[in-house]
Short mmCIF file of C-alpha atoms in Angstrom, two decimals:
data_model
loop_
_atom_site.label_atom_id
_atom_site.label_comp_id
_atom_site.label_asym_id
_atom_site.label_seq_id
_atom_site.Cartn_x
_atom_site.Cartn_y
_atom_site.Cartn_z
CA UNK A 867 0.17 0.00 -0.14
CA UNK A 868 1.13 3.43 -0.70
CA UNK A 869 2.23 6.12 1.61
CA UNK A 870 -0.63 7.42 -0.27
CA UNK A 871 -3.19 5.00 0.21
CA UNK A 872 -2.13 4.20 3.69
CA UNK A 873 -3.32 8.19 3.99
CA UNK A 874 -6.26 8.23 2.25
CA UNK A 875 -7.67 4.78 3.84
CA UNK A 876 -6.92 5.71 7.56
CA UNK A 877 -8.59 9.48 7.35
CA UNK A 878 -11.93 7.28 5.46
CA UNK A 879 -11.58 4.89 9.14
CA UNK A 880 -11.66 7.98 10.53
CA UNK A 881 -14.17 9.59 8.96
CA UNK A 882 -16.65 6.81 10.14
CA UNK A 883 -15.42 7.01 13.79
CA UNK A 884 -15.66 10.61 15.29
CA UNK A 885 -12.90 10.76 17.70
CA UNK A 886 -14.52 10.68 21.37
CA UNK A 887 -11.82 11.70 24.05
CA UNK A 888 -11.02 12.50 27.32
CA UNK A 889 -8.87 16.24 28.59
CA UNK A 890 -6.66 15.17 31.38
CA UNK A 891 -6.32 18.79 31.72
CA UNK A 892 -8.43 21.06 31.16
CA UNK A 893 -9.28 22.51 28.16
CA UNK A 894 -11.07 24.92 30.13
CA UNK A 895 -8.17 26.73 31.17
CA UNK A 896 -7.61 28.00 27.55
CA UNK A 897 -10.29 27.70 25.28
CA UNK A 898 -13.55 29.57 25.61
CA UNK A 899 -16.02 27.00 25.54
CA UNK A 900 -18.77 28.84 23.46
CA UNK A 901 -16.79 30.19 21.03
CA UNK A 902 -16.19 28.11 17.79
CA UNK A 903 -14.53 29.81 14.50
CA UNK A 904 -12.69 28.19 11.38
CA UNK A 905 -9.60 28.90 10.07
CA UNK A 906 -7.82 27.29 6.16
CA UNK A 907 -4.68 27.25 5.86
CA UNK A 908 -1.36 24.87 5.17
CA UNK A 909 -0.50 22.34 7.95
CA UNK A 910 3.26 23.29 8.36
CA UNK A 911 3.91 20.60 11.19
CA UNK A 912 3.00 17.77 13.57
CA UNK A 913 3.55 16.80 16.46
CA UNK A 914 1.73 13.75 17.43
CA UNK A 915 2.97 13.29 21.14
CA UNK A 916 1.44 13.94 24.40
CA UNK A 917 -0.01 15.34 26.01
CA UNK A 918 -2.12 16.17 23.34
CA UNK A 919 -1.50 15.98 19.50
CA UNK A 920 -0.92 19.76 18.11
CA UNK A 921 -0.49 20.75 14.54
CA UNK A 922 0.73 24.25 13.52
CA UNK A 923 -1.14 25.44 10.52
CA UNK A 924 -0.15 28.36 9.00
CA UNK A 925 -2.96 30.35 7.31
CA UNK A 926 -2.00 33.53 4.96
CA UNK A 927 -3.09 37.25 4.90
CA UNK A 928 -4.19 39.30 2.60
CA UNK A 929 -1.20 41.68 3.18
CA UNK A 930 1.51 39.30 2.76
CA UNK A 931 1.59 37.88 6.18
CA UNK A 932 1.07 34.56 7.29
CA UNK A 933 -0.62 33.49 11.55
CA UNK A 934 0.50 30.62 12.75
CA UNK A 935 -2.59 28.78 14.40
CA UNK A 936 -1.92 26.13 17.05
CA UNK A 937 -3.84 23.24 16.30
CA UNK A 938 -5.49 20.86 19.43
CA UNK A 939 -6.18 17.46 19.63
CA UNK A 940 -6.31 14.28 22.18
CA UNK A 941 -3.50 12.31 23.15
CA UNK A 942 -2.04 9.94 19.76
CA UNK A 943 -3.40 6.71 20.93
CA UNK A 944 -7.40 7.88 21.41
CA UNK A 945 -6.68 9.47 18.39
CA UNK A 946 -4.89 6.03 16.51
CA UNK A 947 -7.72 3.78 18.22
CA UNK A 948 -9.83 5.55 16.00
CA UNK A 949 -8.19 4.98 13.14
CA UNK A 950 -6.43 8.61 13.20
CA UNK A 951 -2.24 8.02 13.04
CA UNK A 952 0.01 10.16 12.09
CA UNK A 953 0.27 9.03 8.38
CA UNK A 954 -3.53 10.31 8.29
CA UNK A 955 -2.40 14.33 7.45
CA UNK A 956 0.97 15.26 6.51
CA UNK A 957 2.52 18.68 6.83
CA UNK A 958 2.47 20.82 3.65
CA UNK A 959 -1.80 20.01 3.59
CA UNK A 960 -4.12 21.87 2.86
CA UNK A 961 -6.98 22.13 5.05
CA UNK A 962 -10.35 24.08 6.59
CA UNK A 963 -10.04 23.69 10.50
CA UNK A 964 -13.85 24.47 13.17
CA UNK A 965 -12.05 24.48 16.68
CA UNK A 966 -12.97 26.18 19.56
CA UNK A 967 -11.44 29.15 20.33
CA UNK A 968 -8.42 29.99 22.84
CA UNK A 969 -8.81 32.93 25.79
CA UNK A 970 -6.70 35.67 25.48
CA UNK A 971 -6.61 35.64 22.15
CA UNK A 972 -4.07 33.43 21.48
CA UNK A 973 -2.97 31.55 17.98
CA UNK A 974 -4.93 28.54 20.03
CA UNK A 975 -7.61 25.90 18.18
CA UNK A 976 -9.17 23.55 19.97
CA UNK A 977 -9.58 20.43 17.15
CA UNK A 978 -13.23 20.08 16.41
CA UNK A 979 -13.00 19.11 12.93
CA UNK A 980 -10.58 19.20 10.56
CA UNK A 981 -11.78 18.66 6.86
CA UNK A 982 -8.02 16.85 4.03
CA UNK A 983 -7.44 17.58 0.63
CA UNK A 984 -9.76 14.90 -0.07
CA UNK A 985 -12.18 16.48 1.09
CA UNK A 986 -12.70 13.82 3.79
CA UNK A 987 -14.21 16.04 7.47
CA UNK A 988 -11.85 13.72 10.90
CA UNK A 989 -14.25 14.66 13.86
CA UNK A 990 -13.56 14.95 16.57
CA UNK A 991 -15.67 15.58 19.74
CA UNK A 992 -15.62 14.64 24.32
CA UNK B 218 -18.44 31.60 35.82
CA UNK B 219 -15.30 32.06 38.66
CA UNK B 220 -17.63 34.03 40.76
CA UNK B 221 -20.49 31.65 40.20
CA UNK B 222 -18.50 28.78 41.92
CA UNK B 223 -17.20 31.49 44.97
CA UNK B 224 -20.48 31.41 45.26
CA UNK B 225 -21.58 28.14 45.57
CA UNK B 226 -18.73 27.29 47.85
CA UNK B 227 -19.61 30.46 49.77
CA UNK B 228 -23.29 30.17 49.35
CA UNK B 229 -24.25 26.02 49.98
CA UNK B 230 -26.37 27.22 53.59
CA UNK B 231 -30.39 28.07 53.12
CA UNK B 232 -33.29 29.25 54.80
CA UNK B 233 -36.01 27.02 54.85
CA UNK B 234 -38.40 27.29 57.42
CA UNK B 235 -41.08 24.82 56.48
CA UNK B 236 -39.22 21.75 55.81
CA UNK B 237 -40.08 18.30 56.58
CA UNK B 238 -37.28 16.96 58.63
CA UNK B 239 -37.07 13.22 57.05
CA UNK B 240 -35.02 15.46 54.88
CA UNK B 241 -32.89 14.90 56.45
CA UNK B 242 -29.31 12.52 56.24
CA UNK B 243 -27.26 10.28 53.87
CA UNK B 244 -28.94 9.21 49.85
CA UNK B 245 -27.84 7.57 47.44
CA UNK B 246 -29.28 9.50 44.19
CA UNK B 247 -29.37 8.19 40.94
CA UNK B 248 -29.47 10.53 37.91
CA UNK B 249 -31.35 9.60 34.55
CA UNK B 250 -30.11 11.67 31.39
CA UNK B 251 -30.36 10.65 28.11
CA UNK B 252 -26.92 8.40 28.33
CA UNK B 253 -25.33 6.49 31.05
CA UNK B 254 -26.88 6.93 34.35
CA UNK B 255 -24.70 8.85 37.09
CA UNK B 256 -24.59 8.32 41.22
CA UNK B 257 -23.88 8.89 43.91
CA UNK B 258 -24.29 10.38 47.34
CA UNK B 259 -26.68 13.32 48.40
CA UNK B 260 -26.47 14.42 52.22
CA UNK B 261 -28.87 17.09 53.88
CA UNK B 262 -28.12 18.08 56.66
CA UNK B 263 -30.34 20.70 59.51
CA UNK B 264 -28.82 23.38 61.60
CA UNK B 265 -32.06 24.69 62.96
CA UNK B 266 -32.65 25.80 60.57
CA UNK B 267 -30.13 25.29 58.22
CA UNK B 268 -30.23 23.25 55.68
CA UNK B 269 -26.44 22.47 54.28
CA UNK B 270 -26.64 20.21 50.81
CA UNK B 271 -23.27 17.68 49.88
CA UNK B 272 -22.84 16.10 47.20
CA UNK B 273 -19.73 13.19 46.64
CA UNK B 274 -18.15 14.94 50.15
CA UNK B 275 -18.89 18.77 48.29
CA UNK B 276 -21.12 21.77 49.36
CA UNK B 277 -24.23 21.94 47.28
CA UNK B 278 -26.98 24.50 47.72
CA UNK B 279 -30.50 23.64 48.40
CA UNK B 280 -33.01 24.95 49.12
CA UNK B 281 -35.88 22.83 51.11
CA UNK B 282 -39.92 24.07 51.51
CA UNK B 283 -41.81 21.45 53.33
CA UNK B 284 -41.19 17.98 50.85
CA UNK B 285 -39.91 19.76 47.95
CA UNK B 286 -35.56 20.84 47.72
CA UNK B 287 -33.96 22.19 44.85
CA UNK B 288 -30.26 21.30 44.69
CA UNK B 289 -28.05 22.72 41.93
CA UNK B 290 -25.23 20.30 41.96
CA UNK B 291 -21.30 21.55 40.11
CA UNK B 292 -20.00 19.28 37.70
CA UNK B 293 -17.32 19.78 34.86
CA UNK B 294 -17.49 18.28 30.86
CA UNK B 295 -14.70 15.35 29.65
CA UNK B 296 -12.84 19.31 28.99
CA UNK B 297 -13.33 20.48 31.85
CA UNK B 298 -15.99 23.21 31.11
CA UNK B 299 -18.13 23.69 34.35
CA UNK B 300 -22.08 23.34 34.50
CA UNK B 301 -24.29 22.57 36.88
CA UNK B 302 -27.53 20.02 37.26
CA UNK B 303 -30.53 21.95 38.77
CA UNK B 304 -32.50 19.30 40.22
CA UNK B 305 -36.70 19.77 41.58
CA UNK B 306 -37.88 17.25 43.17
CA UNK B 307 -39.90 16.58 46.41
CA UNK B 308 -39.91 13.46 49.00
CA UNK B 309 -42.68 10.48 49.02
CA UNK B 310 -43.38 7.43 49.81
CA UNK B 311 -40.07 7.49 51.77
CA UNK B 312 -38.09 8.15 48.44
CA UNK B 313 -37.13 11.35 46.92
CA UNK B 314 -37.53 11.66 42.51
CA UNK B 315 -38.04 14.35 40.23
CA UNK B 316 -36.24 16.49 37.15
CA UNK B 317 -33.44 18.23 36.68
CA UNK B 318 -31.52 20.65 33.82
CA UNK B 319 -28.34 21.64 32.61
CA UNK B 320 -26.70 25.25 32.91
CA UNK B 321 -24.17 25.62 30.81
CA UNK B 322 -22.84 28.77 29.51
CA UNK B 323 -19.80 26.18 27.47
CA UNK B 324 -21.12 24.51 24.78
CA UNK B 325 -21.49 20.42 27.29
CA UNK B 326 -22.65 17.12 26.12
CA UNK B 327 -25.29 17.04 28.63
CA UNK B 328 -28.93 16.29 28.73
CA UNK B 329 -31.74 16.97 31.38
CA UNK B 330 -33.44 14.02 32.55
CA UNK B 331 -34.64 12.60 35.43
CA UNK B 332 -33.46 11.47 39.63
CA UNK B 333 -34.67 9.88 42.70
CA UNK B 334 -32.73 8.79 45.51
CA UNK B 335 -34.07 6.53 48.15
CA UNK B 336 -31.45 6.23 52.38
CA UNK B 337 -28.31 5.93 51.89
CA UNK B 338 -27.91 2.30 53.97
CA UNK B 339 -24.27 0.98 54.37
CA UNK B 340 -22.99 -2.04 53.23
CA UNK B 341 -22.43 -5.20 55.12
CA UNK B 342 -19.81 -7.22 53.42
CA UNK B 343 -18.25 -10.72 54.44
CA UNK B 344 -15.15 -10.36 56.18
CA UNK B 345 -14.41 -13.54 54.67
CA UNK B 346 -12.72 -13.79 51.21
CA UNK B 347 -13.88 -15.29 47.80
CA UNK B 348 -11.76 -13.30 45.51
CA UNK B 349 -13.20 -13.29 41.92
CA UNK B 350 -10.98 -13.56 39.09
CA UNK B 351 -10.20 -9.46 38.22
CA UNK B 352 -7.30 -10.52 35.85
CA UNK B 353 -7.67 -9.56 32.40
CA UNK B 354 -8.00 -6.22 30.12
CA UNK B 355 -10.47 -3.31 31.34
CA UNK B 356 -11.53 0.00 28.91
CA UNK B 357 -13.44 2.58 30.58
CA UNK B 358 -17.51 2.72 30.59
CA UNK B 359 -19.00 6.21 30.04
CA UNK B 360 -21.34 7.89 33.16
CA UNK B 361 -21.48 6.65 37.00
CA UNK B 362 -19.00 9.70 37.95
CA UNK B 363 -21.03 13.09 39.01
CA UNK B 364 -17.11 14.85 37.83
CA UNK B 365 -18.81 17.32 40.96
CA UNK B 366 -15.66 19.81 41.00
CA UNK B 367 -15.69 21.88 44.32
CA UNK B 368 -15.03 19.28 47.79
CA UNK B 369 -15.34 21.06 50.88
CA UNK B 370 -11.72 22.11 51.29
CA UNK B 371 -10.34 22.93 54.57
CA UNK B 372 -9.28 26.95 55.38
CA UNK B 373 -5.19 25.77 54.90
CA UNK B 374 -6.28 23.62 51.21
CA UNK B 375 -8.33 26.99 50.23
CA UNK B 376 -5.70 29.57 51.05
CA UNK B 377 -3.46 27.10 48.90
CA UNK B 378 -6.20 26.51 46.45
CA UNK B 379 -6.45 30.65 45.78
CA UNK B 380 -3.04 30.91 44.47
CA UNK B 381 -3.35 27.64 41.70
CA UNK B 382 -3.13 28.89 38.25
CA UNK B 383 -4.73 27.20 36.61
CA UNK B 384 -2.80 24.96 34.03
CA UNK B 385 0.58 25.83 34.33
CA UNK B 386 0.28 24.57 38.24
CA UNK B 387 -2.07 21.11 36.99
CA UNK B 388 2.13 18.72 37.21
CA UNK B 389 0.87 17.08 34.52
CA UNK B 390 0.83 19.10 32.06
CA UNK B 391 3.97 18.96 31.81
CA UNK B 392 4.06 15.75 31.48
CA UNK B 393 5.27 14.37 35.83
CA UNK B 394 2.99 12.25 36.94
CA UNK B 395 -0.94 13.26 37.72
CA UNK B 396 -1.31 10.68 40.99
CA UNK B 397 -3.30 7.45 41.11
CA UNK B 398 -5.93 9.36 42.30
CA UNK B 399 -6.71 11.11 39.49
CA UNK B 400 -5.56 7.99 37.25
CA UNK B 401 -8.49 5.85 38.65
CA UNK B 402 -11.08 8.68 38.83
CA UNK B 403 -10.42 9.86 34.43
CA UNK B 404 -11.46 7.88 32.29
CA UNK B 405 -9.47 7.76 29.31
CA UNK B 406 -7.61 5.14 28.54
CA UNK B 407 -7.99 1.25 29.09
CA UNK B 408 -5.50 -0.76 31.35
CA UNK B 409 -4.40 -4.48 32.28
CA UNK B 410 -4.85 -6.82 35.29
CA UNK B 411 -2.62 -8.87 36.27
CA UNK B 412 -2.31 -11.42 39.31
CA UNK B 413 -0.39 -13.35 40.82
CA UNK B 414 -0.76 -15.09 44.59
CA UNK B 415 0.88 -12.25 46.66
CA UNK B 416 -0.25 -8.86 44.49
CA UNK B 417 -2.33 -7.50 41.60
CA UNK B 418 -0.47 -5.92 39.01
CA UNK B 419 -2.36 -3.12 37.25
CA UNK B 420 -0.67 -1.47 34.18
CA UNK B 421 -1.92 1.62 32.73
CA UNK B 422 -1.53 2.26 29.81
CA UNK B 423 -1.81 6.16 31.01
CA UNK B 424 1.68 7.18 31.25
CA UNK B 425 2.24 3.84 31.33
CA UNK B 426 2.59 3.55 34.71
CA UNK B 427 2.89 0.18 36.60
CA UNK B 428 1.02 -0.97 40.21
CA UNK B 429 1.64 -3.14 42.09
CA UNK B 430 -0.48 -3.89 45.37
CA UNK B 431 -0.15 -5.96 47.73
CA UNK B 432 -2.19 -8.91 49.23
CA UNK B 433 -0.04 -10.37 51.67
CA UNK B 434 -0.47 -7.48 54.46
CA UNK B 435 2.63 -6.23 53.83
CA UNK B 436 3.54 -3.27 55.32
CA UNK B 437 5.61 -0.87 53.12
CA UNK B 438 10.16 -1.72 53.33
CA UNK B 439 11.99 1.26 55.12
CA UNK B 440 12.38 4.90 53.40
CA UNK B 441 9.76 3.67 50.57
CA UNK B 442 9.47 7.02 48.94
CA UNK B 443 6.42 8.93 48.45
CA UNK B 444 4.75 8.59 44.89
CA UNK B 445 1.57 9.89 42.59
CA UNK B 446 1.02 5.70 42.23
CA UNK B 447 1.77 5.16 46.01
CA UNK B 448 2.51 1.85 48.46
CA UNK B 449 -0.53 -0.01 47.72
CA UNK B 450 -2.23 -3.30 49.68
CA UNK B 451 -5.54 -5.00 49.38
CA UNK B 452 -7.74 -7.27 50.34
CA UNK B 453 -10.93 -8.95 49.71
CA UNK B 454 -14.20 -8.72 51.76
CA UNK B 455 -16.14 -11.79 50.41
CA UNK B 456 -15.54 -10.51 46.55
CA UNK B 457 -15.47 -6.78 46.67
CA UNK B 458 -11.51 -5.40 45.81
CA UNK B 459 -10.30 -3.13 49.35
CA UNK B 460 -7.21 -1.37 48.30
CA UNK B 461 -5.89 0.95 50.55
CA UNK B 462 -2.92 3.66 49.24
CA UNK B 463 -0.85 5.34 51.08
CA UNK B 464 2.79 7.08 51.23
CA UNK B 465 0.91 9.09 47.95
CA UNK B 466 3.11 12.53 46.40
CA UNK B 467 1.40 15.78 46.90
CA UNK B 468 -0.35 16.68 43.62
CA UNK B 469 -4.43 17.36 42.41
CA UNK B 470 -7.31 15.55 42.34
CA UNK B 471 -8.79 16.78 39.31
CA UNK B 472 -8.78 19.83 36.77
CA UNK B 473 -9.77 22.39 40.04
CA UNK B 474 -6.67 21.56 41.69
CA UNK B 475 -7.22 20.81 44.58
CA UNK B 476 -4.34 20.55 46.45
CA UNK B 477 -3.18 16.49 48.06
CA UNK B 478 -0.77 15.94 50.73
CA UNK B 479 1.43 12.45 51.13
CA UNK B 480 -0.36 11.99 54.41
CA UNK B 481 -3.79 11.14 51.87
CA UNK B 482 -4.28 7.32 51.96
CA UNK B 483 -6.56 6.68 48.88
CA UNK B 484 -9.22 3.70 49.19
CA UNK B 485 -10.76 2.17 46.43
CA UNK B 486 -13.50 -0.88 46.05
CA UNK B 487 -13.93 -2.81 43.52
CA UNK B 488 -17.03 -5.00 42.18
CA UNK B 489 -17.32 -7.62 39.58
CA UNK B 490 -20.65 -7.73 38.13
CA UNK B 491 -22.41 -10.92 37.96
CA UNK B 492 -21.50 -11.99 34.55
CA UNK B 493 -17.97 -11.14 35.08
CA UNK B 494 -18.14 -9.46 31.84
CA UNK B 495 -18.20 -5.13 34.16
CA UNK B 496 -16.28 -4.11 36.92
CA UNK B 497 -16.31 -0.95 39.45
CA UNK B 498 -15.51 1.15 42.06
CA UNK B 499 -15.68 3.63 44.23
CA UNK B 500 -12.65 5.82 45.33
CA UNK B 501 -12.14 7.27 48.08
CA UNK B 502 -10.13 10.27 49.31
CA UNK B 503 -8.92 10.56 52.45
CA UNK B 504 -6.76 14.14 53.91
CA UNK B 505 -9.01 15.25 56.63
CA UNK B 506 -5.45 17.57 55.82
CA UNK B 507 -7.41 19.44 52.39
CA UNK B 508 -11.00 18.18 53.02
CA UNK B 509 -13.47 18.02 55.81
CA UNK B 510 -15.47 15.09 53.57
CA UNK B 511 -13.86 13.18 51.41
CA UNK B 512 -14.22 13.81 48.24
CA UNK B 513 -16.07 10.60 46.55
CA UNK B 514 -15.66 9.16 42.49
CA UNK B 515 -17.23 6.57 40.80
CA UNK B 516 -16.01 4.74 37.17
CA UNK B 517 -16.81 1.47 35.43
CA UNK B 518 -15.22 -0.43 33.06
CA UNK B 519 -15.75 -3.29 30.80
CA UNK B 520 -13.59 -6.78 30.30
CA UNK B 521 -12.81 -6.06 26.35
CA UNK B 522 -9.33 -9.09 25.79
CA UNK B 523 -8.78 -7.76 22.32
CA UNK B 524 -8.21 -3.82 23.85
CA UNK B 525 -3.99 -3.01 23.42
CA UNK B 526 -2.53 -1.57 26.36
CA UNK B 527 -0.01 1.10 24.15
CA UNK B 528 2.70 2.90 24.91
CA UNK B 529 2.23 6.26 26.43
CA UNK B 530 5.43 8.38 26.74
CA UNK B 531 4.31 12.29 27.62
CA UNK B 532 6.92 14.75 26.25
CA UNK B 533 6.98 18.52 27.89
CA UNK B 534 7.95 20.97 25.03
CA UNK B 535 5.60 21.63 23.56
CA UNK B 536 4.62 23.11 26.84
CA UNK B 537 7.57 24.69 27.74
CA UNK B 538 7.55 26.09 23.71
CA UNK B 539 4.34 27.58 23.84
CA UNK B 540 5.47 29.81 26.97
CA UNK B 541 8.64 30.78 24.97
CA UNK B 542 6.10 31.72 22.31
CA UNK B 543 4.74 33.81 24.67
CA UNK B 544 6.66 34.83 26.13
CA UNK B 545 5.99 33.32 30.17
CA UNK B 546 8.97 31.21 30.64
CA UNK B 547 9.47 34.19 32.65
CA UNK B 548 6.35 34.13 34.97
CA UNK B 549 6.08 30.01 35.02
CA UNK B 550 9.16 30.07 36.88
CA UNK B 551 8.97 31.90 39.68
CA UNK B 552 5.91 30.26 40.41
CA UNK B 553 8.04 27.38 40.93
CA UNK B 554 7.63 26.83 44.77
CA UNK B 555 4.55 26.40 43.40
CA UNK B 556 5.39 22.82 42.03
CA UNK B 557 5.06 20.06 44.14
#
């Protein structure tokens, strides 16, 4: 199986098996539970490790600059059990992310869903 | 929301001139939302015309009027967002029953429902050991636990907690063990039980922690260090496994950051279902330095032999990197005295 085929296969599994997770520290300390936003950008770095998986997303601005968003999900083992592994999303992927907004104007998102380049949408719920 | 919680902590005394004294006492309460039921200990106490309420050891505001009772229970969702369950019910034929509604500023995955409460009767366990087979892999099951947010802290614990900084002061965000008290109560990860002649070995996926529960009545070795997992002994009372853990290191109990002292004793009571396919635990923290009433948590697991226990390592780099990017490293290290 090619890497791309493996990625698509995993993504399809995850599409049907949304990740339902339990945090092991308070997301409420960092995120607003009643405010969600969507961002569109390019995955610049992946942290597929504990304490939480992070995707760093470069979001371009109209003035030619870009902003890096720190998008958090769950722990690797919880994601992997649901078919979402370190190859599911790759650096360079163009993605659309919906998430809970970080507090104090910080560029943080707690991931609710992510749309991959092939149109697959992965969900992460609590 | 923080203001609400502060008020809640202070305002659990409620005046009622026409209360039915039969409401006083300990109750086992069962909440029936759209999902799995939640159970817990409800204590209603009267001091003259004042009523106090406690759920799982933590204070709750109570209003009593005749046979009717109104209770506001603070809890949190799996992410840590605080919400409230407002219970309205009535005493009838020696039982309490009513409905509850969810009150929350955040979007939480919780539903309204009904509730009942019956008189709490302390379980009398057989002293004759009748061990059951707990060996195998157990995956968390939903429900059971109130996740009561605010507990009945001593003045010393209140003073310590007043300077607690959410997120930055919680040990496991920097990959330090959350400790056995939190690890048993948090429900996201499976664990495996191995049985041998003189001990049970619990292998937790979370943090890849290993815990030995000695069944031969031994004492801890001299100068055994305090640690997140502590020193555990166990014995059987009938078919229930009673586990006592001491020599814990200082840590926090749950997301609110309420403290655990080195003198704390954790008691866990494990019960296997008739068919051997599910297991429950009542988890009670005895720590009079910090809590005037012992906090109680409840968990359930399902036997899942096909589940693999995955490696689970933690790298704190992302925690420090975020503070570096935000210019908060000085703030963090200036608070080092807060670290256990």
